[in-house]
């Protein structure tokens, strides 16, 4: 299994509080991704990073920010959590996809976040 | 909106039977990938098929791709209880340079022993 660690694995917090999720990799992959998974929606991309300090928005980026100060760490922050952000969050990594996207993604085991 | 849509949403079969799942997508692609997700775990990459390939095999898995219909199918032969999981297709959206993978909503497969 690819070396991807997500922390925390579970978190319960209240509306309006800040929350930071961490993804740590030991594979030295350039690309890192944050997804959320909700019933009926599959996986939706929040933000991704294509290098240290290089990030871009995904499909559902509103209310989320990210930072990547080191190759191995990609942080997802909910500045002021809302109940609609209750979800399971997955981090994924991949090598440079290239022009033909021929690289698979490797996933962590997720963070289950509940916002009350 | 999701690029990929899997069909059926849920599938229940007996051990030893074959399971077929379908994926439809909307835009041109460079490749299409299939992933498996066991309950409470992250997704695991199964197989990748390039846009210029029509069929690919890996063990008990057979994937087909029809770019004219913008669809793919995943066949699992001689299914086992351990194949019980959700299966997702993912596409690259045609390689617009943004390197975003787009996942479908998944098929939940249950294999009964």
mmCIF file of C-alpha atoms in Angstrom:
data_model
loop_
_atom_site.group_PDB
_atom_site.id
_atom_site.type_symbol
_atom_site.label_atom_id
_atom_site.label_comp_id
_atom_site.label_asym_id
_atom_site.label_seq_id
_atom_site.Cartn_x
_atom_site.Cartn_y
_atom_site.Cartn_z
ATOM 1 C CA UNK A 1 0.000 0.000 0.000
ATOM 2 C CA UNK A 2 1.123 3.509 -0.766
ATOM 3 C CA UNK A 3 2.291 5.385 2.298
ATOM 4 C CA UNK A 4 -0.561 7.793 2.898
ATOM 5 C CA UNK A 5 -1.716 8.758 6.357
ATOM 6 C CA UNK A 6 -4.728 10.904 7.075
ATOM 7 C CA UNK A 7 -5.290 12.495 10.464
ATOM 8 C CA UNK A 8 -7.459 12.572 12.377
ATOM 9 C CA UNK A 9 -9.464 9.535 11.267
ATOM 10 C CA UNK A 10 -12.585 10.738 13.026
ATOM 11 C CA UNK A 11 -13.611 14.169 14.273
ATOM 12 C CA UNK A 12 -16.767 15.675 15.708
ATOM 13 C CA UNK A 13 -16.945 19.437 16.008
ATOM 14 C CA UNK A 14 -19.413 22.265 16.204
ATOM 15 C CA UNK A 15 -20.628 24.649 13.561
ATOM 16 C CA UNK A 16 -18.447 27.723 13.229
ATOM 17 C CA UNK A 17 -15.230 26.147 14.483
ATOM 18 C CA UNK A 18 -12.104 25.866 12.322
ATOM 19 C CA UNK A 19 -11.016 22.380 11.320
ATOM 20 C CA UNK A 20 -7.784 21.219 9.719
ATOM 21 C CA UNK A 21 -7.282 17.795 8.191
ATOM 22 C CA UNK A 22 -3.847 16.511 7.393
ATOM 23 C CA UNK A 23 -2.585 14.223 4.662
ATOM 24 C CA UNK A 24 0.938 12.892 4.901
ATOM 25 C CA UNK A 25 2.674 10.838 2.216
ATOM 26 C CA UNK A 26 5.965 8.997 2.148
ATOM 27 C CA UNK A 27 5.992 8.339 -1.611
ATOM 28 C CA UNK A 28 7.415 11.679 -2.748
ATOM 29 C CA UNK A 29 4.604 12.030 -5.273
ATOM 30 C CA UNK A 30 4.149 15.448 -6.783
ATOM 31 C CA UNK A 31 0.357 15.484 -6.999
ATOM 32 C CA UNK A 32 -1.969 15.447 -3.998
ATOM 33 C CA UNK A 33 -5.756 15.700 -3.924
ATOM 34 C CA UNK A 34 -8.549 16.255 -1.427
ATOM 35 C CA UNK A 35 -11.985 14.747 -2.109
ATOM 36 C CA UNK A 36 -15.184 14.530 -0.180
ATOM 37 C CA UNK A 37 -17.478 11.536 -0.454
ATOM 38 C CA UNK A 38 -21.200 11.820 0.142
ATOM 39 C CA UNK A 39 -24.044 9.379 -0.585
ATOM 40 C CA UNK A 40 -25.392 9.890 -4.078
ATOM 41 C CA UNK A 41 -22.493 12.109 -5.136
ATOM 42 C CA UNK A 42 -19.536 9.771 -5.285
ATOM 43 C CA UNK A 43 -16.178 11.479 -4.875
ATOM 44 C CA UNK A 44 -15.960 15.192 -5.558
ATOM 45 C CA UNK A 45 -12.690 17.045 -5.882
ATOM 46 C CA UNK A 46 -12.191 19.905 -3.423
ATOM 47 C CA UNK A 47 -8.637 21.088 -4.148
ATOM 48 C CA UNK A 48 -5.493 19.583 -5.520
ATOM 49 C CA UNK A 49 -1.808 20.396 -5.490
ATOM 50 C CA UNK A 50 0.736 19.942 -8.250
ATOM 51 C CA UNK A 51 3.763 20.897 -6.207
ATOM 52 C CA UNK A 52 4.908 22.710 -3.090
ATOM 53 C CA UNK A 53 2.848 25.893 -2.757
ATOM 54 C CA UNK A 54 1.071 25.122 -6.047
ATOM 55 C CA UNK A 55 -2.629 24.428 -5.645
ATOM 56 C CA UNK A 56 -5.813 24.704 -7.669
ATOM 57 C CA UNK A 57 -9.529 24.492 -7.051
ATOM 58 C CA UNK A 58 -11.731 21.530 -7.692
ATOM 59 C CA UNK A 59 -15.438 21.090 -8.183
ATOM 60 C CA UNK A 60 -16.525 21.934 -4.611
ATOM 61 C CA UNK A 61 -13.900 24.317 -3.252
ATOM 62 C CA UNK A 62 -16.149 26.912 -1.587
ATOM 63 C CA UNK A 63 -15.602 26.978 2.172
ATOM 64 C CA UNK A 64 -12.295 25.108 1.960
ATOM 65 C CA UNK A 65 -8.680 26.195 1.750
ATOM 66 C CA UNK A 66 -5.498 24.156 1.359
ATOM 67 C CA UNK A 67 -1.816 24.546 1.936
ATOM 68 C CA UNK A 68 1.244 22.589 0.920
ATOM 69 C CA UNK A 69 4.511 23.800 2.397
ATOM 70 C CA UNK A 70 6.290 20.458 2.022
ATOM 71 C CA UNK A 71 6.088 17.715 -0.583
ATOM 72 C CA UNK A 72 4.838 15.225 1.970
ATOM 73 C CA UNK A 73 2.052 17.231 3.620
ATOM 74 C CA UNK A 74 -1.211 18.588 2.221
ATOM 75 C CA UNK A 75 -3.558 20.326 4.644
ATOM 76 C CA UNK A 76 -7.270 20.938 4.170
ATOM 77 C CA UNK A 77 -8.834 23.680 6.290
ATOM 78 C CA UNK A 78 -12.460 24.463 6.925
ATOM 79 C CA UNK A 79 -12.223 28.028 8.211
ATOM 80 C CA UNK A 80 -15.706 28.011 9.760
ATOM 81 C CA UNK A 81 -17.275 24.590 9.579
ATOM 82 C CA UNK A 82 -20.913 24.199 8.553
ATOM 83 C CA UNK A 83 -23.205 21.186 8.828
ATOM 84 C CA UNK A 84 -23.142 20.804 5.027
ATOM 85 C CA UNK A 85 -19.447 19.957 5.315
ATOM 86 C CA UNK A 86 -20.209 16.802 7.278
ATOM 87 C CA UNK A 87 -18.673 14.149 5.071
ATOM 88 C CA UNK A 88 -15.910 11.621 4.623
ATOM 89 C CA UNK A 89 -12.754 13.268 3.330
ATOM 90 C CA UNK A 90 -10.167 11.397 1.289
ATOM 91 C CA UNK A 91 -6.662 12.358 0.363
ATOM 92 C CA UNK A 92 -5.079 10.896 -2.756
ATOM 93 C CA UNK A 93 -1.662 11.100 -4.358
ATOM 94 C CA UNK A 94 -0.284 10.384 -7.787
ATOM 95 C CA UNK A 95 2.862 10.758 -9.773
ATOM 96 C CA UNK A 96 2.887 13.370 -12.508
ATOM 97 C CA UNK A 97 -0.075 12.396 -14.686
ATOM 98 C CA UNK A 98 1.668 13.438 -17.897
ATOM 99 C CA UNK A 99 -0.119 14.403 -21.052
ATOM 100 C CA UNK A 100 -2.092 11.167 -21.192
ATOM 101 C CA UNK A 101 -3.094 10.822 -17.550
ATOM 102 C CA UNK A 102 -1.619 7.371 -17.225
ATOM 103 C CA UNK A 103 -1.000 7.403 -13.513
ATOM 104 C CA UNK A 104 -3.330 5.861 -10.934
ATOM 105 C CA UNK A 105 -4.286 7.631 -7.757
ATOM 106 C CA UNK A 106 -3.523 6.137 -4.353
ATOM 107 C CA UNK A 107 -5.899 6.905 -1.523
ATOM 108 C CA UNK A 108 -5.718 7.234 2.213
ATOM 109 C CA UNK A 109 -8.376 5.624 4.383
ATOM 110 C CA UNK A 110 -10.311 8.818 4.950
ATOM 111 C CA UNK A 111 -11.365 11.163 7.731
ATOM 112 C CA UNK A 112 -14.949 10.973 8.920
ATOM 113 C CA UNK A 113 -15.947 14.516 9.907
ATOM 114 C CA UNK A 114 -19.202 15.330 11.680
ATOM 115 C CA UNK A 115 -20.226 18.930 12.227
ATOM 116 C CA UNK A 116 -23.030 19.430 14.700
ATOM 117 C CA UNK B 1 -21.670 17.459 -12.368
ATOM 118 C CA UNK B 2 -20.116 14.016 -12.386
ATOM 119 C CA UNK B 3 -18.244 12.985 -15.524
ATOM 120 C CA UNK B 4 -18.890 9.309 -14.907
ATOM 121 C CA UNK B 5 -22.114 7.611 -14.043
ATOM 122 C CA UNK B 6 -22.089 3.961 -13.078
ATOM 123 C CA UNK B 7 -24.925 1.572 -13.744
ATOM 124 C CA UNK B 8 -26.428 -0.190 -11.901
ATOM 125 C CA UNK B 9 -26.227 1.672 -8.598
ATOM 126 C CA UNK B 10 -26.375 -1.624 -6.721
ATOM 127 C CA UNK B 11 -25.899 -5.240 -7.724
ATOM 128 C CA UNK B 12 -26.373 -8.440 -5.740
ATOM 129 C CA UNK B 13 -25.157 -11.791 -7.089
ATOM 130 C CA UNK B 14 -24.258 -15.264 -5.899
ATOM 131 C CA UNK B 15 -20.678 -16.348 -5.433
ATOM 132 C CA UNK B 16 -19.312 -17.793 -8.649
ATOM 133 C CA UNK B 17 -21.466 -15.655 -10.920
ATOM 134 C CA UNK B 18 -20.130 -12.866 -13.115
ATOM 135 C CA UNK B 19 -20.720 -9.213 -12.259
ATOM 136 C CA UNK B 20 -20.921 -6.483 -14.890
ATOM 137 C CA UNK B 21 -20.857 -2.774 -14.142
ATOM 138 C CA UNK B 22 -21.120 0.029 -16.642
ATOM 139 C CA UNK B 23 -19.771 3.568 -16.704
ATOM 140 C CA UNK B 24 -20.823 6.394 -18.989
ATOM 141 C CA UNK B 25 -18.971 9.667 -19.331
ATOM 142 C CA UNK B 26 -19.574 12.959 -21.070
ATOM 143 C CA UNK B 27 -16.403 14.364 -22.597
ATOM 144 C CA UNK B 28 -13.421 12.997 -24.478
ATOM 145 C CA UNK B 29 -10.827 11.198 -22.396
ATOM 146 C CA UNK B 30 -7.214 10.095 -22.460
ATOM 147 C CA UNK B 31 -7.886 7.104 -20.264
ATOM 148 C CA UNK B 32 -10.435 5.605 -17.936
ATOM 149 C CA UNK B 33 -9.684 3.922 -14.634
ATOM 150 C CA UNK B 34 -11.619 1.612 -12.363
ATOM 151 C CA UNK B 35 -11.298 1.604 -8.582
ATOM 152 C CA UNK B 36 -12.640 -0.558 -5.764
ATOM 153 C CA UNK B 37 -13.626 0.697 -2.320
ATOM 154 C CA UNK B 38 -14.164 -1.649 0.581
ATOM 155 C CA UNK B 39 -16.378 -0.434 3.392
ATOM 156 C CA UNK B 40 -14.617 2.128 5.555
ATOM 157 C CA UNK B 41 -11.487 2.221 3.384
ATOM 158 C CA UNK B 42 -10.026 4.355 0.654
ATOM 159 C CA UNK B 43 -10.244 3.583 -3.045
ATOM 160 C CA UNK B 44 -7.865 1.085 -4.578
ATOM 161 C CA UNK B 45 -6.829 1.287 -8.217
ATOM 162 C CA UNK B 46 -7.813 -1.786 -10.248
ATOM 163 C CA UNK B 47 -7.102 -1.153 -13.899
ATOM 164 C CA UNK B 48 -6.472 1.597 -16.433
ATOM 165 C CA UNK B 49 -7.548 1.496 -20.057
ATOM 166 C CA UNK B 50 -6.288 4.022 -22.586
ATOM 167 C CA UNK B 51 -8.544 5.744 -25.066
ATOM 168 C CA UNK B 52 -6.963 3.827 -27.962
ATOM 169 C CA UNK B 53 -7.605 0.453 -26.310
ATOM 170 C CA UNK B 54 -10.853 -1.460 -26.586
ATOM 171 C CA UNK B 55 -10.348 -4.225 -24.032
ATOM 172 C CA UNK B 56 -8.016 -5.012 -21.190
ATOM 173 C CA UNK B 57 -7.672 -7.928 -18.790
ATOM 174 C CA UNK B 58 -6.210 -8.257 -15.323
ATOM 175 C CA UNK B 59 -6.784 -11.542 -13.549
ATOM 176 C CA UNK B 60 -10.544 -11.963 -13.170
ATOM 177 C CA UNK B 61 -11.187 -8.419 -14.369
ATOM 178 C CA UNK B 62 -12.098 -7.502 -17.909
ATOM 179 C CA UNK B 63 -12.593 -3.893 -18.938
ATOM 180 C CA UNK B 64 -13.963 -2.676 -22.227
ATOM 181 C CA UNK B 65 -14.041 0.842 -23.589
ATOM 182 C CA UNK B 66 -16.222 2.232 -26.356
ATOM 183 C CA UNK B 67 -15.199 5.825 -26.991
ATOM 184 C CA UNK B 68 -17.879 6.281 -29.653
ATOM 185 C CA UNK B 69 -20.537 5.607 -27.013
ATOM 186 C CA UNK B 70 -18.524 7.203 -24.204
ATOM 187 C CA UNK B 71 -18.940 4.105 -22.085
ATOM 188 C CA UNK B 72 -16.930 1.438 -20.329
ATOM 189 C CA UNK B 73 -17.776 -1.813 -18.615
ATOM 190 C CA UNK B 74 -16.083 -3.761 -15.834
ATOM 191 C CA UNK B 75 -16.640 -7.490 -15.723
ATOM 192 C CA UNK B 76 -15.642 -9.522 -12.683
ATOM 193 C CA UNK B 77 -15.691 -13.223 -13.468
ATOM 194 C CA UNK B 78 -16.264 -16.021 -10.967
ATOM 195 C CA UNK B 79 -17.055 -13.559 -8.203
ATOM 196 C CA UNK B 80 -16.102 -14.170 -4.586
ATOM 197 C CA UNK B 81 -17.478 -12.844 -1.327
ATOM 198 C CA UNK B 82 -14.286 -10.775 -1.042
ATOM 199 C CA UNK B 83 -15.321 -8.866 -4.180
ATOM 200 C CA UNK B 84 -18.106 -7.232 -2.175
ATOM 201 C CA UNK B 85 -17.308 -3.522 -2.442
ATOM 202 C CA UNK B 86 -18.185 -0.347 -4.311
ATOM 203 C CA UNK B 87 -16.684 0.130 -7.733
ATOM 204 C CA UNK B 88 -15.969 3.513 -9.318
ATOM 205 C CA UNK B 89 -14.863 4.648 -12.723
ATOM 206 C CA UNK B 90 -12.695 7.741 -13.088
ATOM 207 C CA UNK B 91 -11.771 9.793 -16.111
ATOM 208 C CA UNK B 92 -9.435 12.660 -16.842
ATOM 209 C CA UNK B 93 -11.867 14.826 -18.746
ATOM 210 C CA UNK B 94 -9.773 14.891 -21.899
ATOM 211 C CA UNK B 95 -6.544 16.238 -20.522
ATOM 212 C CA UNK B 96 -7.209 19.941 -20.499
ATOM 213 C CA UNK B 97 -4.009 20.422 -18.552
ATOM 214 C CA UNK B 98 -5.664 20.698 -15.173
ATOM 215 C CA UNK B 99 -4.940 17.089 -14.128
ATOM 216 C CA UNK B 100 -8.271 16.566 -12.450
ATOM 217 C CA UNK B 101 -9.671 13.076 -12.128
ATOM 218 C CA UNK B 102 -13.449 12.859 -12.194
ATOM 219 C CA UNK B 103 -15.164 10.003 -10.401
ATOM 220 C CA UNK B 104 -18.576 8.509 -10.923
ATOM 221 C CA UNK B 105 -21.087 7.758 -8.211
ATOM 222 C CA UNK B 106 -20.209 4.073 -8.003
ATOM 223 C CA UNK B 107 -21.826 0.636 -8.140
ATOM 224 C CA UNK B 108 -22.307 -1.228 -4.856
ATOM 225 C CA UNK B 109 -21.634 -4.908 -5.440
ATOM 226 C CA UNK B 110 -22.691 -7.541 -2.946
ATOM 227 C CA UNK B 111 -21.546 -11.121 -3.501
ATOM 228 C CA UNK B 112 -23.509 -13.652 -1.506
ATOM 229 C CA UNK B 113 -21.724 -16.755 -0.277
#
